GROMACS .gro file of C-alpha atoms in nm:
model
  234
    1MET     CA    1   1.067   2.466   0.227
    2THR     CA    2   1.019   2.104   0.102
    3ASN     CA    3   1.313   1.875   0.020
    4ASP     CA    4   1.250   1.920  -0.353
    5GLU     CA    5   1.261   2.285  -0.320
    6LEU     CA    6   1.581   2.276  -0.121
    7ILE     CA    7   1.740   2.030  -0.369
    8GLY     CA    8   1.619   2.252  -0.651
    9GLY     CA    9   1.795   2.553  -0.494
   10LEU     CA   10   2.115   2.358  -0.446
   11GLU     CA   11   2.107   2.239  -0.810
   12GLN     CA   12   2.052   2.596  -0.924
   13LEU     CA   13   2.350   2.716  -0.724
   14LYS     CA   14   2.561   2.423  -0.850
   15ASN     CA   15   2.461   2.493  -1.214
   16LEU     CA   16   2.556   2.872  -1.170
   17LEU     CA   17   2.882   2.802  -1.012
   18ILE     CA   18   2.966   2.554  -1.290
   19SER     CA   19   2.841   2.761  -1.579
   20VAL     CA   20   3.023   3.085  -1.497
   21ALA     CA   21   3.351   2.893  -1.456
   22THR     CA   22   3.318   2.707  -1.783
   23GLY     CA   23   3.246   2.958  -2.053
   24GLY     CA   24   2.896   3.029  -1.959
   25PRO     CA   25   2.733   3.370  -1.860
   26ARG     CA   26   2.916   3.660  -1.723
   27ILE     CA   27   2.918   3.675  -1.340
   28ASN     CA   28   2.761   4.025  -1.339
   29ASP     CA   29   2.462   3.889  -1.542
   30VAL     CA   30   2.375   3.626  -1.284
   31GLU     CA   31   2.530   3.749  -0.970
   32HIS     CA   32   2.198   3.886  -0.818
   33ARG     CA   33   2.020   3.556  -0.901
   34TYR     CA   34   2.291   3.359  -0.736
   35GLN     CA   35   2.303   3.566  -0.422
   36GLN     CA   36   1.924   3.558  -0.369
   37THR     CA   37   1.913   3.177  -0.397
   38PHE     CA   38   2.222   3.132  -0.187
   39LEU     CA   39   2.061   3.328   0.096
   40VAL     CA   40   1.749   3.116   0.087
   41VAL     CA   41   1.943   2.801   0.067
   42ALA     CA   42   2.183   2.895   0.340
   43ALA     CA   43   1.908   2.984   0.575
   44GLU     CA   44   1.705   2.662   0.516
   45LEU     CA   45   2.027   2.442   0.556
   46ALA     CA   46   2.093   2.640   0.882
   47SER     CA   47   1.740   2.574   1.009
   48ARG     CA   48   1.793   2.195   0.941
   49ARG     CA   49   2.147   2.205   1.107
   50ILE     CA   50   2.298   2.085   0.788
   51GLU     CA   51   2.641   2.247   0.711
   52ASN     CA   52   2.630   2.455   0.398
   53PRO     CA   53   2.891   2.309   0.172
   54ILE     CA   54   2.892   2.607  -0.049
   55THR     CA   55   3.123   2.871   0.093
   56PHE     CA   56   3.102   3.120  -0.183
   57GLY     CA   57   2.848   3.395  -0.088
   58SER     CA   58   2.934   3.560  -0.418
   59LEU     CA   59   3.019   3.433  -0.762
   60TRP     CA   60   3.321   3.661  -0.741
   61ASP     CA   61   3.445   3.464  -0.435
   62TRP     CA   62   3.416   3.155  -0.658
   63TYR     CA   63   3.609   3.330  -0.928
   64GLY     CA   64   3.897   3.392  -0.689
   65ARG     CA   65   3.899   3.022  -0.601
   66TRP     CA   66   3.896   2.877  -0.952
   67SER     CA   67   4.145   3.125  -1.090
   68SER     CA   68   4.404   3.057  -0.826
   69GLY     CA   69   4.557   2.793  -1.047
   70ASP     CA   70   4.467   2.455  -0.904
   71LEU     CA   71   4.141   2.421  -1.106
   72PRO     CA   72   4.286   2.482  -1.449
   73THR     CA   73   4.031   2.291  -1.659
   74TYR     CA   74   3.659   2.313  -1.700
   75GLN     CA   75   3.631   1.941  -1.595
   76SER     CA   76   3.824   2.008  -1.280
   77ARG     CA   77   3.580   2.288  -1.188
   78ARG     CA   78   3.282   2.078  -1.261
   79ASP     CA   79   3.412   1.789  -1.041
   80PHE     CA   80   3.504   2.036  -0.755
   81ILE     CA   81   3.162   2.187  -0.746
   82GLY     CA   82   2.990   1.850  -0.794
   83GLU     CA   83   3.187   1.698  -0.500
   84LEU     CA   84   3.086   1.992  -0.283
   85VAL     CA   85   2.708   1.986  -0.352
   86ASN     CA   86   2.613   1.631  -0.449
   87SER     CA   87   2.674   1.479  -0.100
   88VAL     CA   88   2.436   1.728   0.066
   89ILE     CA   89   2.183   1.662  -0.203
   90ASN     CA   90   2.216   1.285  -0.122
   91LEU     CA   91   2.178   1.356   0.249
   92ILE     CA   92   1.851   1.555   0.182
   93ARG     CA   93   1.712   1.294  -0.054
   94THR     CA   94   1.808   0.976   0.140
   95GLY     CA   95   1.886   1.077   0.490
   96ARG     CA   96   2.244   0.966   0.437
   97GLN     CA   97   2.568   1.149   0.364
   98ASP     CA   98   2.834   0.885   0.445
   99LEU     CA   99   3.014   0.782   0.129
  100PRO     CA  100   3.231   0.477   0.080
  101PRO     CA  101   3.600   0.539   0.044
  102PRO     CA  102   3.732   0.521  -0.315
  103THR     CA  103   3.858   0.196  -0.451
  104ARG     CA  104   4.126   0.368  -0.663
  105TRP     CA  105   3.988   0.204  -0.956
  106GLN     CA  106   3.897   0.519  -1.146
  107ARG     CA  107   3.624   0.398  -1.363
  108VAL     CA  108   3.454   0.193  -1.086
  109ASP     CA  109   3.472   0.503  -0.845
  110ARG     CA  110   3.328   0.722  -1.120
  111CYS     CA  111   3.043   0.477  -1.180
  112VAL     CA  112   2.958   0.460  -0.813
  113GLY     CA  113   2.971   0.838  -0.771
  114GLU     CA  114   2.751   0.887  -1.067
  115LEU     CA  115   2.510   0.622  -0.931
  116ARG     CA  116   2.467   0.802  -0.609
  117ASP     CA  117   2.430   1.147  -0.775
  118ARG     CA  118   2.161   1.010  -1.004
  119LEU     CA  119   1.970   0.858  -0.704
  120ALA     CA  120   2.005   1.192  -0.522
  121SER     CA  121   1.845   1.368  -0.838
  122SER     CA  122   1.583   1.110  -0.932
  123SER     CA  123   1.200   1.157  -0.909
  124THR     CA  124   1.038   0.950  -1.189
  125GLU     CA  125   1.023   0.578  -1.280
  126GLU     CA  126   1.244   0.633  -1.574
  127GLN     CA  127   1.511   0.812  -1.374
  128PHE     CA  128   1.505   0.540  -1.101
  129GLN     CA  129   1.548   0.277  -1.379
  130THR     CA  130   1.862   0.466  -1.498
  131VAL     CA  131   2.013   0.412  -1.149
  132GLY     CA  132   1.975   0.033  -1.217
  133LEU     CA  133   2.153   0.082  -1.549
  134LEU     CA  134   2.437   0.273  -1.378
  135GLY     CA  135   2.461  -0.004  -1.120
  136ARG     CA  136   2.498  -0.255  -1.398
  137GLU     CA  137   2.781  -0.038  -1.557
  138ALA     CA  138   2.957  -0.023  -1.225
  139LEU     CA  139   2.960  -0.403  -1.196
  140ILE     CA  140   3.082  -0.453  -1.542
  141SER     CA  141   3.366  -0.206  -1.463
  142LEU     CA  142   3.446  -0.389  -1.145
  143GLY     CA  143   3.456  -0.726  -1.311
  144GLN     CA  144   3.678  -0.592  -1.601
  145VAL     CA  145   3.924  -0.468  -1.355
  146VAL     CA  146   3.959  -0.766  -1.110
  147PHE     CA  147   3.876  -1.062  -1.352
  148ASP     CA  148   4.187  -1.252  -1.471
  149PRO     CA  149   4.091  -1.536  -1.713
  150THR     CA  150   4.414  -1.714  -1.631
  151ARG     CA  151   4.335  -1.712  -1.256
  152HIS     CA  152   3.965  -1.708  -1.223
  153PRO     CA  153   3.789  -1.995  -1.411
  154SER     CA  154   3.412  -1.947  -1.483
  155THR     CA  155   3.201  -2.122  -1.231
  156ASP     CA  156   2.972  -2.265  -1.500
  157GLY     CA  157   3.230  -2.326  -1.777
  158VAL     CA  158   3.113  -2.042  -1.995
  159GLN     CA  159   3.384  -1.779  -2.066
  160PRO     CA  160   3.253  -1.437  -1.953
  161SER     CA  161   3.218  -1.184  -2.226
  162PRO     CA  162   3.379  -0.839  -2.168
  163THR     CA  163   3.026  -0.709  -2.059
  164ASP     CA  164   2.928  -0.995  -1.843
  165GLY     CA  165   2.997  -0.844  -1.505
  166LYS     CA  166   2.804  -1.118  -1.305
  167ARG     CA  167   3.014  -1.412  -1.451
  168MET     CA  168   3.350  -1.221  -1.413
  169LEU     CA  169   3.273  -1.136  -1.052
  170GLU     CA  170   3.123  -1.478  -0.959
  171ALA     CA  171   3.465  -1.631  -1.096
  172PHE     CA  172   3.665  -1.389  -0.893
  173ILE     CA  173   3.472  -1.455  -0.577
  174ALA     CA  174   3.486  -1.839  -0.624
  175THR     CA  175   3.869  -1.820  -0.660
  176GLU     CA  176   3.973  -1.548  -0.421
  177LEU     CA  177   3.741  -1.672  -0.145
  178ALA     CA  178   3.792  -2.041  -0.202
  179GLY     CA  179   3.783  -2.290   0.086
  180GLY     CA  180   3.580  -2.373   0.386
  181ALA     CA  181   3.720  -2.081   0.584
  182TYR     CA  182   3.575  -1.833   0.359
  183GLU     CA  183   3.236  -2.010   0.303
  184GLU     CA  184   3.025  -1.729   0.479
  185GLY     CA  185   3.211  -1.454   0.305
  186ARG     CA  186   3.176  -1.620  -0.030
  187ARG     CA  187   2.809  -1.667   0.029
  188HIS     CA  188   2.757  -1.313   0.147
  189ALA     CA  189   2.944  -1.178  -0.169
  190LYS     CA  190   2.735  -1.384  -0.413
  191SER     CA  191   2.407  -1.287  -0.242
  192ALA     CA  192   2.494  -0.923  -0.253
  193LEU     CA  193   2.596  -0.964  -0.632
  194GLU     CA  194   2.266  -1.151  -0.708
  195PHE     CA  195   2.060  -0.895  -0.529
  196ALA     CA  196   2.225  -0.616  -0.711
  197VAL     CA  197   2.182  -0.772  -1.047
  198ALA     CA  198   1.820  -0.857  -0.983
  199LEU     CA  199   1.729  -0.502  -0.884
  200GLN     CA  200   1.900  -0.371  -1.193
  201HIS     CA  201   1.662  -0.566  -1.414
  202ARG     CA  202   1.339  -0.448  -1.258
  203ARG     CA  203   1.107  -0.279  -1.519
  204THR     CA  204   0.901  -0.094  -1.268
  205ALA     CA  205   1.129   0.113  -1.051
  206THR     CA  206   1.064   0.320  -0.730
  207PHE     CA  207   1.283   0.519  -0.516
  208ARG     CA  208   1.315   0.230  -0.276
  209ASP     CA  209   1.414  -0.006  -0.564
  210ALA     CA  210   1.678   0.247  -0.679
  211ALA     CA  211   1.811   0.313  -0.325
  212MET     CA  212   1.833  -0.069  -0.261
  213CYS     CA  213   2.022  -0.113  -0.602
  214ALA     CA  214   2.265   0.156  -0.509
  215GLU     CA  215   2.337   0.006  -0.173
  216ALA     CA  216   2.366  -0.346  -0.307
  217THR     CA  217   2.598  -0.228  -0.583
  218THR     CA  218   2.800  -0.039  -0.335
  219ALA     CA  219   2.823  -0.338  -0.108
  220VAL     CA  220   2.950  -0.553  -0.391
  221VAL     CA  221   3.210  -0.295  -0.482
  222ASN     CA  222   3.322  -0.261  -0.126
  223LEU     CA  223   3.346  -0.641  -0.075
  224ILE     CA  224   3.543  -0.698  -0.390
  225ALA     CA  225   3.776  -0.400  -0.307
  226ILE     CA  226   3.840  -0.567   0.034
  227VAL     CA  227   3.914  -0.900  -0.116
  228ALA     CA  228   4.141  -0.741  -0.374
  229GLY     CA  229   4.346  -0.561  -0.101
  230ARG     CA  230   4.221  -0.216  -0.185
  231ARG     CA  231   4.118  -0.142   0.170
  232ASP     CA  232   4.438  -0.281   0.341
  233PRO     CA  233   4.596  -0.039   0.583
  234LYS     CA  234   4.893   0.146   0.425
   0.00000   0.00000   0.00000
């Protein structure tokens, strides 16, 4: 089985799990198809020594889980299944499964999660370009949450607009990492930001471009989260 076939099987299982729990088809109508796909995917994951994140051998098992009370909304069920499956899809697509810890800035974390999910499922130039657009949205959201115009003057004298993530983050970095002691950290943060922005604007995108964009964007998010104290030990 190829990577694309395995990812397709995982996507089919994910879609079936979500659909039956969100007002879609009746379980009895799709149970046989689900079980057939589950067995094939489970065997392939086992042959690759990858832990199967889907523990529901039957859709009725999943019904027992979602109806237990802690997944009361359609969105909570979508999120639950997405978190189960998407990290393994990312592992198969990129060879990496390690995910950064959340920043607890909800919109930023949501953008980064969507960025990685889209990278894992992309296969065409247009889809890879979408990864860049999501990276841009992540940096805009990051800038909006950390930039304080009363504390972070623009480095070029131009007041950042609400969607000018680059200027907002440059101002944040210049202020919060000011001084000679932080020169290397400031340079590294600015380089990561410039690299991420440059990749986001490439018109011809390949998987490598999209993967580098995702990594560069994530690096900026993690650096800013550290500087803002979001990674400090509790």
